[in-house]
Coordinates of C-alpha atoms and ligand atoms in Angstrom, one line a residue:
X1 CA -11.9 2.6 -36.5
X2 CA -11.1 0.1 -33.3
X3 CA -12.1 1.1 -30.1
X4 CA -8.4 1.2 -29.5
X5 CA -7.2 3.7 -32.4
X6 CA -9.6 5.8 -30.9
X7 CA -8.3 5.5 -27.3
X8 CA -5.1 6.8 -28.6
X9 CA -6.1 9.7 -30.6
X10 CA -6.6 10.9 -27.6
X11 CA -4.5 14.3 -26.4
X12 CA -5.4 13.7 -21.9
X13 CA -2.8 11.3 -20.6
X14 CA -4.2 8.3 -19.3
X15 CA -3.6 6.4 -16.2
X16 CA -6.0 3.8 -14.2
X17 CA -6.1 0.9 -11.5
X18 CA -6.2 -2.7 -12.0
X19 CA -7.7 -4.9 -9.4
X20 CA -10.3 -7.5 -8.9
X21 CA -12.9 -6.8 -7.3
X22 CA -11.9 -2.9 -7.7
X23 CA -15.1 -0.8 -7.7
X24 CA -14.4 -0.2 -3.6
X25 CA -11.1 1.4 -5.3
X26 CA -10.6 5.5 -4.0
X27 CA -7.4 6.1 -6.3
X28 CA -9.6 7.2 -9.2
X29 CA -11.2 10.4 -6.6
X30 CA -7.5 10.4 -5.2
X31 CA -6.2 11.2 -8.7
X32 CA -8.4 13.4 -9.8
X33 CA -8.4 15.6 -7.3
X34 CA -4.3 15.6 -7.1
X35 CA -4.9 16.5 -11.2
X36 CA -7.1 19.6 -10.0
X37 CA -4.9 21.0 -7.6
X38 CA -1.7 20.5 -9.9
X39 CA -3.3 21.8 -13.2
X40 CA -2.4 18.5 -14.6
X41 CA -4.3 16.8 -17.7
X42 CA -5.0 13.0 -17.0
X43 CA -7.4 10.9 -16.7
X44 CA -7.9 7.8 -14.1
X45 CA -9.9 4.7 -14.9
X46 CA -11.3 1.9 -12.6
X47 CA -9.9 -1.2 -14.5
X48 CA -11.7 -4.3 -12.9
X49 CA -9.4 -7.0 -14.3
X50 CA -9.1 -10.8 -13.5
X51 CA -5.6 -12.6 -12.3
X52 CA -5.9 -14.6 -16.2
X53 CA -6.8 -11.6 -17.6
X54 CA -3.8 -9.3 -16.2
X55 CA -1.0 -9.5 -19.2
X56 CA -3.7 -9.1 -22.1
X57 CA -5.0 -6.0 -19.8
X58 CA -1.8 -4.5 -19.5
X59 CA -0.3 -4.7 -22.9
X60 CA -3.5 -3.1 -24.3
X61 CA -3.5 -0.4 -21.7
X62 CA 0.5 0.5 -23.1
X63 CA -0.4 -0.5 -26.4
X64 CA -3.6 1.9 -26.8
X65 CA -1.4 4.8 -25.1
X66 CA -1.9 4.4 -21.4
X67 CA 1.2 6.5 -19.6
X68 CA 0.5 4.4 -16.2
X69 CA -1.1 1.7 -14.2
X70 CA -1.6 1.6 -10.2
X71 CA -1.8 -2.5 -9.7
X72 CA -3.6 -3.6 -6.8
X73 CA -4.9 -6.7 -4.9
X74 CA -4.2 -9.2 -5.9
X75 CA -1.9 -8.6 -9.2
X76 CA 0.7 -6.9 -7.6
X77 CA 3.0 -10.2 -6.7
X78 CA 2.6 -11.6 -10.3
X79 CA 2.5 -8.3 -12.5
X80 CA 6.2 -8.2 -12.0
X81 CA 6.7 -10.8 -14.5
X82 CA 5.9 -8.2 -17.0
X83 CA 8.1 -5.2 -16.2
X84 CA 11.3 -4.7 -18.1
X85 CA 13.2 -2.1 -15.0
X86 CA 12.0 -2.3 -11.4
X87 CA 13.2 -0.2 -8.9
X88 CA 15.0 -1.3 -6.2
X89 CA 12.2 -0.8 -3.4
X90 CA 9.9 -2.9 -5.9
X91 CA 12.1 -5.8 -5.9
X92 CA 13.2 -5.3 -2.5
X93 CA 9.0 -6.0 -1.7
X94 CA 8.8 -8.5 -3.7
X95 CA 5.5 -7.0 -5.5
X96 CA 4.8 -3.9 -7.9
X97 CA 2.2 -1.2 -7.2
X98 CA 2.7 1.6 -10.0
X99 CA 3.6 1.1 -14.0
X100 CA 5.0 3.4 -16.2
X101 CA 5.2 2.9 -19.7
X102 CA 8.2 4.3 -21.2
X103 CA 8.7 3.9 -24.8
X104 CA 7.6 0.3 -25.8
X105 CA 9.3 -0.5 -22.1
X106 CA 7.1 -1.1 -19.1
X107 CA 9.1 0.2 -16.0
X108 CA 7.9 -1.2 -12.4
X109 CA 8.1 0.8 -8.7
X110 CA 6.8 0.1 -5.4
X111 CA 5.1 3.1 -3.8
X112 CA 3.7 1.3 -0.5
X113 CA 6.5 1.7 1.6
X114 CA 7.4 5.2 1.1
X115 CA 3.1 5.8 1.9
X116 CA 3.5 4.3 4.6
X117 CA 6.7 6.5 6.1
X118 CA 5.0 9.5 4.9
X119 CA 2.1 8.8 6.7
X120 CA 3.2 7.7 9.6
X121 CA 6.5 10.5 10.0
X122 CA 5.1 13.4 8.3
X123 CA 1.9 13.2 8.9
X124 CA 1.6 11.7 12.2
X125 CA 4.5 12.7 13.8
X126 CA 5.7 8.7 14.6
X127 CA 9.8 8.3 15.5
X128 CA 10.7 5.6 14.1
X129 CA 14.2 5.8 14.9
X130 CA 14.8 3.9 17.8
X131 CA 11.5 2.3 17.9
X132 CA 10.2 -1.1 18.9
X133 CA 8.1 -2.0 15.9
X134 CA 5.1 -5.1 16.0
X135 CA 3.7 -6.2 13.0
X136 CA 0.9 -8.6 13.1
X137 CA 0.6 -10.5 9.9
X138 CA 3.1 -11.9 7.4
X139 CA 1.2 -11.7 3.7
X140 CA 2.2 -9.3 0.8
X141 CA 1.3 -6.1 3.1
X142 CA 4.4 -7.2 5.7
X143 CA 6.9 -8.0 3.3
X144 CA 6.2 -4.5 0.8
X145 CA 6.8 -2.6 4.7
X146 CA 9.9 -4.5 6.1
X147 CA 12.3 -2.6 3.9
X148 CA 11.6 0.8 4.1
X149 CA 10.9 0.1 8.8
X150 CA 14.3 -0.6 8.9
X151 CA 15.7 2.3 6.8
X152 CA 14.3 4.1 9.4
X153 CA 16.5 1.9 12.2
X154 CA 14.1 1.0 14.3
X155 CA 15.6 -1.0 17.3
X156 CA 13.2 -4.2 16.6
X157 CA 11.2 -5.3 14.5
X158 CA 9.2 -8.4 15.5
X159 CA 6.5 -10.1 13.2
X160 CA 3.9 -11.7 14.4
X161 CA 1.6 -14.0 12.3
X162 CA -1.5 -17.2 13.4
X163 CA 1.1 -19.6 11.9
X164 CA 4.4 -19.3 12.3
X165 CA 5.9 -20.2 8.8
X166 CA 5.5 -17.6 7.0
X167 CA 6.6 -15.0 9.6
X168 CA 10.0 -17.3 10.1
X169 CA 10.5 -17.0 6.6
X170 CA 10.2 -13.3 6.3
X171 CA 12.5 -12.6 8.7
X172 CA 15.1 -14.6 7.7
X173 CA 15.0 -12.9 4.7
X174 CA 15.0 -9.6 6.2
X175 CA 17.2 -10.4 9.1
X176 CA 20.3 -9.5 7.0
X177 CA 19.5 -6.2 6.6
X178 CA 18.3 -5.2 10.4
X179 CA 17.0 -6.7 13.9
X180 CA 13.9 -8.4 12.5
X181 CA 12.6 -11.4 14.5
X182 CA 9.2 -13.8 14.3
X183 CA 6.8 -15.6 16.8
X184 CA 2.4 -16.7 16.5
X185 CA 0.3 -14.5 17.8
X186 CA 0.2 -16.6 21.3
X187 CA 4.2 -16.2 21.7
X188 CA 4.6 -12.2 21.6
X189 CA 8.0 -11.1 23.9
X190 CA 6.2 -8.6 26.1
X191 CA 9.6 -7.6 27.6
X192 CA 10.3 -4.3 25.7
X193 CA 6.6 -2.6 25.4
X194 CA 5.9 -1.6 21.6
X195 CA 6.0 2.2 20.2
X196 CA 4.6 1.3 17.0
X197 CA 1.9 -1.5 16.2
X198 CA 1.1 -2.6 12.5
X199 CA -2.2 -4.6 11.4
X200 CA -1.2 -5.8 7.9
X201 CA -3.4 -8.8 8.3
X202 CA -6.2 -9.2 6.0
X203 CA -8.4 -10.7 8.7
X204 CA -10.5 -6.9 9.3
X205 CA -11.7 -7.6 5.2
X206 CA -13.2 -10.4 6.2
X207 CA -14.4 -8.7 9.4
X208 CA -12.6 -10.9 11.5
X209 CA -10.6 -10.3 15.0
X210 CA -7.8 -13.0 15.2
X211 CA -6.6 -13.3 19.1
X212 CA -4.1 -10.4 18.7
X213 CA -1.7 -10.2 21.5
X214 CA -3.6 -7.7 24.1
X215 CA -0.5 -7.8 26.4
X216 CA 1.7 -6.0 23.3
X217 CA -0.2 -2.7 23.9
X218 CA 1.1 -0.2 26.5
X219 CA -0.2 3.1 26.8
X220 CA 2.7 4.1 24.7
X221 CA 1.9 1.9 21.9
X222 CA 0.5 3.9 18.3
X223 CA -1.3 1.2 16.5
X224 CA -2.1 1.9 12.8
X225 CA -4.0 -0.5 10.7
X226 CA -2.9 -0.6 7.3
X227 CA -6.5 -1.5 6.1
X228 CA -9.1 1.9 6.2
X229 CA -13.3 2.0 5.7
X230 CA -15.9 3.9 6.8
X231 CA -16.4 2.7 9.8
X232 CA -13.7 2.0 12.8
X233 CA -11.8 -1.4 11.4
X234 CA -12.0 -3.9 13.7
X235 CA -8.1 -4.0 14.4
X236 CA -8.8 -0.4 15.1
X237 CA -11.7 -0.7 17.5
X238 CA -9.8 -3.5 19.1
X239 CA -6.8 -1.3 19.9
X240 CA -8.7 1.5 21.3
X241 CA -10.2 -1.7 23.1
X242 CA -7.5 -2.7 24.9
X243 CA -6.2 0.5 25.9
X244 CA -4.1 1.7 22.8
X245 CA -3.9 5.8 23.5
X246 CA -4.1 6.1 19.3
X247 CA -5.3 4.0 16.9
X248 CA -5.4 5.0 13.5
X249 CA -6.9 3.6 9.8
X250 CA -4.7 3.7 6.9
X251 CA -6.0 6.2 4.8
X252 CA -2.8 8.2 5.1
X253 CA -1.1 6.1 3.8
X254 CA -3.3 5.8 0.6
X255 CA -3.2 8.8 -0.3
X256 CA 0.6 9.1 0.5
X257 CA 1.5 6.0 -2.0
X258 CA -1.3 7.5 -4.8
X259 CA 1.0 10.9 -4.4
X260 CA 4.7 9.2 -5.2
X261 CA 3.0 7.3 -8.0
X262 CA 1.7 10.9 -9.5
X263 CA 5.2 12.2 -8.8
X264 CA 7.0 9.5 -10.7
X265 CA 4.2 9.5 -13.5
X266 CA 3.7 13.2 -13.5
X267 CA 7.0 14.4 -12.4
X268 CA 5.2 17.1 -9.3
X269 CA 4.0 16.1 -6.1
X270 CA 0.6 17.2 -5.1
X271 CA -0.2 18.0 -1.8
X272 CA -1.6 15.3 0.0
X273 CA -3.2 17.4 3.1
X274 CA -6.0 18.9 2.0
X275 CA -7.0 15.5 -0.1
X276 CA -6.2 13.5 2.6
X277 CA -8.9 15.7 4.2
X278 CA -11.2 15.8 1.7
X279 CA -10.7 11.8 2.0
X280 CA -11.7 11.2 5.3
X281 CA -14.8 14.0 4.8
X282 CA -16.3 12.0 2.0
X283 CA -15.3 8.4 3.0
Ligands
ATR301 P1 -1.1 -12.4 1.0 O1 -1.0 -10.9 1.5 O2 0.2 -13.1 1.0 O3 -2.0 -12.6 -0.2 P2 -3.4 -13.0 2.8 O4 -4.0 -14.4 2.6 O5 -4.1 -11.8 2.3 O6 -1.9 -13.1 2.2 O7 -3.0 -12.9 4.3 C1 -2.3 -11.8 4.8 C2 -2.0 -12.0 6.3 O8 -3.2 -12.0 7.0 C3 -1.4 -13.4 6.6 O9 -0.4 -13.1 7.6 C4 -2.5 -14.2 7.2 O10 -2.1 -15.2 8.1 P3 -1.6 -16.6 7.7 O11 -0.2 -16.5 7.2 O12 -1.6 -17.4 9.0 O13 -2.6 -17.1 6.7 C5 -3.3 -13.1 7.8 N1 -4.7 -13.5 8.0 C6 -5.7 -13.5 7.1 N2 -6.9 -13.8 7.7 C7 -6.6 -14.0 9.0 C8 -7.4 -14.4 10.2 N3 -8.7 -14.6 10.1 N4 -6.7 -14.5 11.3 C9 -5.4 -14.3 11.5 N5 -4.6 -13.9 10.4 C10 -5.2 -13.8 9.2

């Protein structure tokens, strides 16, 4: 008997992450303990997988029974070569974070954005309506957010990246669709202060502090860093530096985009509180 007819004997539904590197990955604690408290039967694998490695990964994962895949950094750009339906908020991204396999299909969904409203709305009690919105950055991160801001009709959103080309080309795509501008880091409009401040650089990974634009902060401005550790991220401790009243990490939103992919996969939605909780207890 193959490793893989034995997989598939098997009755617990199985789900996992690929990444690479992934063993800093909290989904497979974030799972299991939305399993728990839902009385569902699944089981959650850390799937350290390289990018020339991802199709062959995949295809075994659906072929040996897997029911789903979170996809992380950095497969979820080139993972959506292999989906057969993706959602609308997937495509509208540009990038795929959740699998399900569906017959012999493999069906696609983005469940970043959504995290991230949840998060900041329910959660944290952000309006968004309304809002002047600053993004800093203009990767992967910025483009899976854009969509689901301006659902929320913010008044602006401006995007503000070390180089300017990639932050030009992001809001002309997105420009169509709502009030989205760009500028570098050095050119920020200061004129209308900022209610909401983004870090979706990945500069804090690499434990650097890019000259972010100190003058965008007002005592009204929330800044939220969608990167999270242990310790204070250095966007974070920079905010709080320069006057920010709140400054938070985005473990929130972790947790938030782990709970739609359970409710798309598993068809109930856990409540996130007391994980969220647990979370920030044991990070
Ligand atoms: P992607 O998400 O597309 O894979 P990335 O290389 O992870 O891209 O970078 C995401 C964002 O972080 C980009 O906006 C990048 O700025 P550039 O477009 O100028 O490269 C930004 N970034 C990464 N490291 C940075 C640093 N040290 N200082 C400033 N910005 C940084």
């Amino acid at each position: 008997m193959s490793d893989d007819s034995k997989i598939a004997t098997t009755t617990i539904d199985r789900y996992g992450v690929m990444g690479y590197p992934i063993s800093h990955s909290r989904s497979p604690v974030i799972h299991r303990l939305f399993a728990l408290q839902t009385g569902q039967n699944i089981q959650y694998e850390l799937l350290q997988v390289s990018p020339e490695k991802l199709e062959t990964a995949v295809r075994q994962f659906q072929r040996t029974g897997g029911k789903g895949l979170n996809i992380t950094v950095p497969h979820k750009t080139e993972v959506s070569r292999l989906v057969d339906h993706t959602s609308e908020r997937a495509a509208t991204a540009g990038a795929v974070n959740t699998l399900s396999f569906v017959g012999s299909e493999i069906h696609g969904d983005n469940t970043d954005g959504i995290g991230l409203l949840r998060d900041l709305v329910v959660n944290l009690g952000v309006t968004l309506q309304d809002a002047n919105i600053l993004i800093l950055g203009a990767g992967g991160a910025t483009r899976g957010i854009i969509g689901p801001l301006l659902e929320m009709q913010p008044a602006s959103i401006q995007i503000a990246n070390r180089s300017l080309g990639k932050a030009a080309a992001l809001a002309d795509h997105f420009s169509k669709s709502g009030p989205v501008a760009a500028c570098r880091f050095s050119a920020v409009p200061v004129a209308n202060p900022y209610d909401l401040v983004i870090n979706a650089t990945s500069a804090g990974v690499k434990g650097e502090v890019p000259p972010y634009p100190a003058a965008a902060i007002s005592k009204n401005s929330f800044c939220y860093d969608l990167s999270y550790g242990l310790q204070p991220t250095p966007f974070s401790v920079w905010a709080r530096d320069v006057g920010a009243p709140q400054s938070v990490m985005g473990w929130g939103m972790l947790v938030e985009q782990a709970a739609e992919s359970f409710s798309i996969w598993r068809g109930v939605r856990p409540d996130t509180a007391p994980v969220l909780k647990q979370m920030k207890i044991t990070a």
